[in-house]
Coordinates of C-alpha atoms in Angstrom, one line a residue:
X4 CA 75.9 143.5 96.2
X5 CA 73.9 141.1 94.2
X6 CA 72.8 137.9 95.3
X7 CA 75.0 135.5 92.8
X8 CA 78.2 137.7 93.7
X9 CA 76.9 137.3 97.8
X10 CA 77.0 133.9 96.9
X11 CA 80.1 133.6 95.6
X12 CA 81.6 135.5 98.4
X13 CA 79.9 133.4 101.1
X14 CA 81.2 129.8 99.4
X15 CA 85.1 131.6 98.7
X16 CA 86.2 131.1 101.6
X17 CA 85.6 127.4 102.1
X18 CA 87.2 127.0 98.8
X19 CA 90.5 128.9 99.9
X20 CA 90.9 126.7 102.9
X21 CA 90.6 123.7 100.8
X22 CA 93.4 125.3 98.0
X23 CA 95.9 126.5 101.4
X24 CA 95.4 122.7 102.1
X25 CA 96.3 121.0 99.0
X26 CA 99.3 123.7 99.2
X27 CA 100.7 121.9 101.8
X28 CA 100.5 118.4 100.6
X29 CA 104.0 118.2 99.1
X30 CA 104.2 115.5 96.5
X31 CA 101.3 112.7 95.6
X32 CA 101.9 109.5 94.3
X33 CA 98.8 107.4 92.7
X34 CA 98.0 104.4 93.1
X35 CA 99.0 101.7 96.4
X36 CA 101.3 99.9 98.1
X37 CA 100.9 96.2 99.1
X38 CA 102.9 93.0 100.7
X39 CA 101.8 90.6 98.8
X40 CA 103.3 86.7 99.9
X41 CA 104.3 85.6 96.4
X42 CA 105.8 82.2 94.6
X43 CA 108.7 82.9 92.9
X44 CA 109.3 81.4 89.0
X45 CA 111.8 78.4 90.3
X46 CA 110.2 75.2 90.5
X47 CA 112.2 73.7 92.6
X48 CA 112.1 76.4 95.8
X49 CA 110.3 75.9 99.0
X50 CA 107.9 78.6 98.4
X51 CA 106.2 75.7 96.1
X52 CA 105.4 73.3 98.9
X53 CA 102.7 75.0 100.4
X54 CA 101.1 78.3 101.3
X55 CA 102.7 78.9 104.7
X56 CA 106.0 78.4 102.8
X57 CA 105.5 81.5 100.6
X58 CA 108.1 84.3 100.1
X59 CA 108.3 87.0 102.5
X60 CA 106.5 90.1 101.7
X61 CA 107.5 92.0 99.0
X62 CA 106.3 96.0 99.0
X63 CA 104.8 96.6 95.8
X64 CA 103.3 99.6 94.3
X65 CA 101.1 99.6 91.6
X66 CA 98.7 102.0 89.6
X67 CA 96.6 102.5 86.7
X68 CA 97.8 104.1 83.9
X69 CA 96.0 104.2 80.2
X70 CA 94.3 101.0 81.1
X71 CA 97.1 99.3 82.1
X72 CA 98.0 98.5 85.6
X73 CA 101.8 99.2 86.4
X74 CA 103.4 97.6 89.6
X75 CA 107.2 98.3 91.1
X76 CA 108.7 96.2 93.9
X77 CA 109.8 98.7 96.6
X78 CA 112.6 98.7 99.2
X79 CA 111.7 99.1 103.1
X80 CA 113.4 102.5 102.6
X81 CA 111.3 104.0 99.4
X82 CA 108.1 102.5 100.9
X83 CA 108.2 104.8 104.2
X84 CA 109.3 107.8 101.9
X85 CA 106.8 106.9 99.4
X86 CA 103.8 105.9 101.9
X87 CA 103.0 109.5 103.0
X88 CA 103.3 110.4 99.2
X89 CA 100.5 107.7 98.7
X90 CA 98.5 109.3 101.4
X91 CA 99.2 113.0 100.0
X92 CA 97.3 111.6 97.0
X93 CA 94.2 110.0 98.8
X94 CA 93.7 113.5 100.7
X95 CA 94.3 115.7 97.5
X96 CA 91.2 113.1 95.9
X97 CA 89.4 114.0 99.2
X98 CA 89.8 117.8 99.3
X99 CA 89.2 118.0 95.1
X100 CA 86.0 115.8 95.7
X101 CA 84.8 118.6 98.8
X102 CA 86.1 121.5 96.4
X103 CA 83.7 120.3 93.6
X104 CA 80.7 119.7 96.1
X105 CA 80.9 123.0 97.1
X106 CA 81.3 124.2 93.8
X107 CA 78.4 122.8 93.0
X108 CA 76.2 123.9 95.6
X109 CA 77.1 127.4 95.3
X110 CA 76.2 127.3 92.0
X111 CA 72.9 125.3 92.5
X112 CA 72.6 128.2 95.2
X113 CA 73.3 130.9 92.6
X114 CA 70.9 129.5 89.9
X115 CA 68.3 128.3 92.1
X116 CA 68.6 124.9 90.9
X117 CA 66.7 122.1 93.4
X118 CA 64.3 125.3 94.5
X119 CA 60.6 124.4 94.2

């Protein structure tokens, strides 16, 4: 066995755990959700009298998308089912970061890199 292919072998593993995990994400939603306390447009509602008279929470998801930031108002209902969707997509960011770490160093490993 030669030392990059022993290398290889001893990071595979690690990556495989990571892949079985993203396997079992289900779906991933970017961006966030938020319950903002907005003003509404009519100039003549309560909500303009003061900021403890502001609309009750809307749910609101937004994202970025070519440079653009998009935003939906949820229901109660699509922000539960959507909420662990948001949360799938947090974990898949954290598991492609570790993935690419390791990656990295298994390479750095195989190439000597950062060996004096």
């Amino acid at each position: 066995m030669t030392a990059s292919s022993h290398h290889s072998d001893e990071h595979q593993q690690p990556l495989e755990q990571i892949v079985a995990q993203v396997a079992t994400l289900g779906f991933c939603l970017p961006g966030s959700a938020a319950e903002p306390h907005i003003r509404c447009p009519n100039a003549g509602c309560h909500c303009h009298a003061g900021p403890t008279q502001l609309h009750s929470p809307y749910i609101a998801w937004t994202q970025r998308s070519n440079q653009k930031t998009l935003a939906r108002n949820l229901t109660p209902k699509r922000a539960g089912r959507y909420r662990s969707w948001l949360e799938h997509n947090h974990r898949l960011h954290e598991l492609s970061t570790e993935f690419q770490r390791r990656s990295l160093q298994a390479a750095a490993e195989a190439n000597g890199w950062g060996e004096k």
